[in-house]
Amino acid sequence: NAGVTQTPKFQVLKTGQSMTLQCAQDMNHEYMSWYRQDPGMGLRLIHYSVGAGITDQGEVPNGYNVSRSTTEDFPLRLLSAAPSQTSVYFCASSYSKENRKLFFGSGTQLSVL
Amino acid sequence: DQQVKQNSPSLSVQEGRISILNCDYTNSMFDYFLWYKKYPAEGPTFLISISSIKDKNEDGRFTVFLNKSAKHLSLHIVPSQPGDSAVYFCAPQGGSEKLVFGKGTKLTVNP
């Protein structure tokens, strides 16, 4: 049982490049979400999904897209990377939106030059 | 509008003493309160939670207290151990699907 798996662990991009951060969970969780962690800012919600085919915006959605075609996968797409998107990204999941205990992946450290 | 405030960015205590981490919230719709612990280079992990119908929940060395009238909760760690050194996030929930977190308090337990 792998839990929540994020890839890659590290990534360096140039401004304007696009990329996809992958997130997969094998716990059959309905709820999945993406957070970014910045110094002094804590964890801020980017996007979330309460089930396959359903996504919604969090606190800081601009510059990011998500989709949820399967229960297991919830990729985060950076459309045109900017230095302000340099951050550590965490994917998290829970059994449902009502069950609030989140399981987190180990994170992706992204640098945009 | 910051719904969740952890006003102490850092806290340093001696091994064996009590650590008290505080969290204040503004949204009266919150009905479930979680604490997460995060080590460097790892994802946060769930530590302890409390429902709004209770004012105290204890799990080993960790106790969470909830004061609904003051919209305040605290996490007590007794006795503190060096392995408790981490960042602790308060995460009140309820009334929304958006699960929000406080900014975190970095706890350092000195041997």
XYZ file of N, CA and C in Angstrom, chain B residues 19-23 25 32-36 46-52 54-67 72-78 89-92:
129
model
N 5.047 21.501 25.967
C 4.953 22.390 24.795
C 3.482 22.727 24.606
N 3.185 24.001 24.415
C 1.808 24.440 24.172
C 1.779 25.227 22.878
N 1.043 24.712 21.917
C 0.904 25.373 20.621
C -0.532 25.866 20.495
N -0.692 27.096 20.065
C -2.004 27.728 20.033
C -2.507 27.991 18.619
N -3.824 28.034 18.513
C -4.468 28.276 17.223
C -5.777 29.016 17.469
N -9.265 30.810 15.503
C -10.016 30.778 14.255
C -11.179 31.755 14.329
N -14.801 20.709 13.321
C -13.848 19.625 13.519
C -12.459 20.229 13.374
N -11.573 19.840 14.272
C -10.283 20.535 14.338
C -9.167 19.490 14.352
N -8.230 19.645 13.438
C -7.145 18.676 13.303
C -5.800 19.364 13.493
N -4.848 18.592 13.966
C -3.450 19.035 14.013
C -2.619 18.084 13.166
N -1.719 18.679 12.390
C -0.794 17.917 11.580
C 0.617 18.282 11.996
N -1.084 13.409 9.963
C -2.127 13.666 10.947
C -1.634 13.321 12.351
N -1.942 14.177 13.313
C -1.488 13.954 14.687
C -2.665 13.658 15.624
N -3.594 14.563 15.709
C -4.702 14.427 16.636
C -5.823 15.351 16.193
N -7.053 15.026 16.594
C -8.181 15.860 16.205
C -9.166 15.967 17.353
N -10.118 16.884 17.202
C -11.176 17.043 18.192
C -12.431 17.538 17.507
N -13.551 16.994 17.918
C -14.838 17.450 17.407
C -15.328 18.620 18.250
N -16.188 19.438 17.661
C -16.687 20.605 18.388
C -17.605 20.245 19.547
N -16.752 18.250 21.842
C -15.865 17.979 22.972
C -15.028 19.209 23.283
N -14.449 19.237 24.479
C -13.517 20.316 24.781
C -12.110 19.804 25.039
N -11.955 18.489 24.994
C -10.624 17.918 25.236
C -10.530 16.558 24.556
N -9.369 16.287 23.969
C -9.099 14.957 23.432
C -7.635 14.628 23.696
N -7.409 13.440 24.222
C -6.062 13.056 24.644
C -5.618 11.806 23.908
N -4.368 11.808 23.484
C -3.789 10.632 22.829
C -2.329 10.547 23.249
N -2.095 9.751 24.284
C -0.731 9.612 24.779
C -0.197 10.920 25.324
N 0.907 11.374 24.776
C 1.519 12.623 25.268
C 0.848 13.870 24.681
N -0.065 13.679 23.769
C -0.683 14.802 23.051
C -2.121 15.011 23.516
N -2.445 16.251 23.844
C -3.797 16.616 24.239
C -4.188 17.878 23.497
N -5.384 17.872 22.940
C -5.892 19.074 22.295
C -7.074 19.588 23.107
N -7.085 20.892 23.351
C -8.144 21.562 24.085
C -8.869 22.516 23.146
N -10.184 22.535 23.251
C -10.983 23.414 22.409
C -11.834 24.332 23.280
N -11.743 25.617 23.024
C -12.580 26.614 23.687
C -13.415 27.296 22.617
N -10.744 29.186 20.089
C -9.328 28.942 20.361
C -9.120 27.463 20.648
N -8.044 26.929 20.080
C -7.648 25.581 20.460
C -6.148 25.546 20.701
N -5.756 24.575 21.504
C -4.343 24.446 21.821
C -3.950 22.972 21.827
N -2.706 22.749 21.501
C -2.113 21.407 21.511
C -1.053 21.380 22.594
N -1.192 20.429 23.532
C -0.234 20.273 24.597
C 0.556 18.994 24.374
N 1.853 19.084 24.523
C 2.716 17.913 24.397
C 3.473 17.776 25.710
N 3.213 16.663 26.408
C 3.842 16.446 27.714
C 4.219 14.969 27.875
N 0.778 22.198 12.250
C -0.256 22.961 11.577
C -1.609 22.675 12.216
N -2.340 23.729 12.456
C -3.712 23.648 12.912
C -4.605 23.677 11.672
N -5.639 22.829 11.624
C -6.508 22.765 10.446
C -7.964 22.603 10.857
N -8.656 23.695 11.161
C -10.085 23.613 11.463
C -10.877 23.311 10.196
